[in-house]
mmCIF file of C-alpha atoms in Angstrom:
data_model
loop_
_atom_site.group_PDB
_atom_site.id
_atom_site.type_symbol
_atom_site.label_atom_id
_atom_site.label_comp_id
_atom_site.label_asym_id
_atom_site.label_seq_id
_atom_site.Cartn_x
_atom_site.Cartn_y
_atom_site.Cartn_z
ATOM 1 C CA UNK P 1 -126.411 109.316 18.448
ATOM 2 C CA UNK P 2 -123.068 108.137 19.092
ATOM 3 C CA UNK P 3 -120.147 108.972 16.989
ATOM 4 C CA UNK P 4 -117.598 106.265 15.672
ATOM 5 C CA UNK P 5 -114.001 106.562 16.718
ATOM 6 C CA UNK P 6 -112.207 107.399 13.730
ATOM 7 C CA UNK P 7 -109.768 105.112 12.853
ATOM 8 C CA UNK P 8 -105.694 105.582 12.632
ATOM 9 C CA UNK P 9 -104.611 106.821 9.137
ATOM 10 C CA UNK P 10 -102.795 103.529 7.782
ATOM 11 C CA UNK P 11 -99.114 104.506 7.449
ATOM 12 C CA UNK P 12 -98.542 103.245 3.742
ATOM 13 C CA UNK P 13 -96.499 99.852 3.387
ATOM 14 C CA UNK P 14 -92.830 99.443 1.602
ATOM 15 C CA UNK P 15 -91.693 95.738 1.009
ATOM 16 C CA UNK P 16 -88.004 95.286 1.539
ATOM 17 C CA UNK P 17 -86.649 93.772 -1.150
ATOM 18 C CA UNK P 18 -86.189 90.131 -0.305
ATOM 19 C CA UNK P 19 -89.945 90.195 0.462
ATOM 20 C CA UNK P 20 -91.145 91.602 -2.798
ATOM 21 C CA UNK P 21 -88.647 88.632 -4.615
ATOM 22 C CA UNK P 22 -89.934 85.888 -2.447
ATOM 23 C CA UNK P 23 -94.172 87.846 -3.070
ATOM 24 C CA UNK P 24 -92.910 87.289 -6.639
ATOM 25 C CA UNK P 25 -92.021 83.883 -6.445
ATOM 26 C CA UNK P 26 -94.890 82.711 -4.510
ATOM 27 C CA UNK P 27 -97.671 84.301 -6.983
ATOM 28 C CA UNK P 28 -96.173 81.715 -9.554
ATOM 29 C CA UNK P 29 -97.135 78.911 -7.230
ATOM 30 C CA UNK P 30 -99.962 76.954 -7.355
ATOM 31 C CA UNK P 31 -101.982 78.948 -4.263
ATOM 32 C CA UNK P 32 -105.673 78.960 -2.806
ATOM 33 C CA UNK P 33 -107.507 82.080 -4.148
ATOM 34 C CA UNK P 34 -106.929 83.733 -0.406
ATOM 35 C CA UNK P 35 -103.530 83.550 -0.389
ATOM 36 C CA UNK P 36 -103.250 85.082 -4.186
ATOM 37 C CA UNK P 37 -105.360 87.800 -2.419
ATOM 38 C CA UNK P 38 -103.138 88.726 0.022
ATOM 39 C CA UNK P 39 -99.766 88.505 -1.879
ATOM 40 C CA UNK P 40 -101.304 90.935 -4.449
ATOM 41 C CA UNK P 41 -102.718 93.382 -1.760
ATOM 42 C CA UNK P 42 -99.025 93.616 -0.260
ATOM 43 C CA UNK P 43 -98.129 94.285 -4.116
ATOM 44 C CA UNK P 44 -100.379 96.873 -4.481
ATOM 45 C CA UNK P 45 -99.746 98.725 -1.278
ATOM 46 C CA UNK P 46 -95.840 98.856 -2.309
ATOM 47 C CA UNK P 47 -96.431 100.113 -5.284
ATOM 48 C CA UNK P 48 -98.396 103.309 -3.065
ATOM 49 C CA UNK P 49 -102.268 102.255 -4.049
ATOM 50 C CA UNK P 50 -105.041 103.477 -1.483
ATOM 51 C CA UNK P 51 -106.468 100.731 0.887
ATOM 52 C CA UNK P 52 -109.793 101.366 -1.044
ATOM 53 C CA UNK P 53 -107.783 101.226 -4.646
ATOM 54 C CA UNK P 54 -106.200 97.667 -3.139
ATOM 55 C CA UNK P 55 -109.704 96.336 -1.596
ATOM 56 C CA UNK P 56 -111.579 97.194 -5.141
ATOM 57 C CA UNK P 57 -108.695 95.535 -7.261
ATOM 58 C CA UNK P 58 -108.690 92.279 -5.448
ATOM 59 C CA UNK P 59 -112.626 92.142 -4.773
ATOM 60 C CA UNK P 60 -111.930 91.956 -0.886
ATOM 61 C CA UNK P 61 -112.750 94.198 2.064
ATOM 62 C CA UNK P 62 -111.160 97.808 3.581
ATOM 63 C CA UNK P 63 -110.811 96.311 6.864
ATOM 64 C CA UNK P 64 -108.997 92.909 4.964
ATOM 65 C CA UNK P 65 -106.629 94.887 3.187
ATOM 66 C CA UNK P 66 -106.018 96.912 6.477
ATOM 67 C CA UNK P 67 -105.471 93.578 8.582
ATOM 68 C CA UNK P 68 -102.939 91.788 5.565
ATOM 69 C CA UNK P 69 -100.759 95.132 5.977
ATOM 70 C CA UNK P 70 -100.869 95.709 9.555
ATOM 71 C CA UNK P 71 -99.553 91.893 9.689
ATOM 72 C CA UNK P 72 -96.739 93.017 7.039
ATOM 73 C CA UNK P 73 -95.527 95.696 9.220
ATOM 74 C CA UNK P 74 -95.714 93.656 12.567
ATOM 75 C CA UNK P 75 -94.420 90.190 12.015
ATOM 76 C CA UNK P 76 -93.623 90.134 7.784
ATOM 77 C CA UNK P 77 -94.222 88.698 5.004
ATOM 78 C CA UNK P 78 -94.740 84.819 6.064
ATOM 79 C CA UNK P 79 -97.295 86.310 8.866
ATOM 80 C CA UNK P 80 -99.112 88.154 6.213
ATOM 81 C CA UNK P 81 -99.892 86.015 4.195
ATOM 82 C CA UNK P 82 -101.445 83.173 6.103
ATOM 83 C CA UNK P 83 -104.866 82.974 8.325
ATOM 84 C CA UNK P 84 -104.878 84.745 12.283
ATOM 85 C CA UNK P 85 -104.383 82.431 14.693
#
């Protein structure tokens, strides 16, 4: 049987401040359900939740959660929040 390659501990997520205004903003906004997703999951990893914790809160995926945060930490918050190319 073959054994999965375990995956890279995610390395927790701290907004800088002008993000977490702008996060705040933004969730006042009228916004499509997937959006309001992702601008909470960035929320809730700042505030130190698990990637499970943050997946269970906002009814989404591990691997979702995962993808919003590693797009945080690469490009920001704008990146984040909207679909891959």
């Amino acid at each position: 049987m073959r054994q999965k390659k375990p995956r890279p501990r995610f390395p927790g997520l701290k907004l800088k401040d002008e993000d977490r205004e702008l996060l705040r903003r933004k969730a006042r906004e009228r916004l499509t359900v997937r959006t309001w997703k992702r601008i909470r999951m960035l929320q809730l990893l700042d505030e130190g939740k698990t990637l499970a914790a943050t997946a269970a809160a906002v009814g989404s995926a591990v691997p979702s959660v995962r993808r919003v945060g590693e797009r945080y930490l690469a490009a920001g918050v704008e990146v984040a929040l909207k679909d891959a190319k």
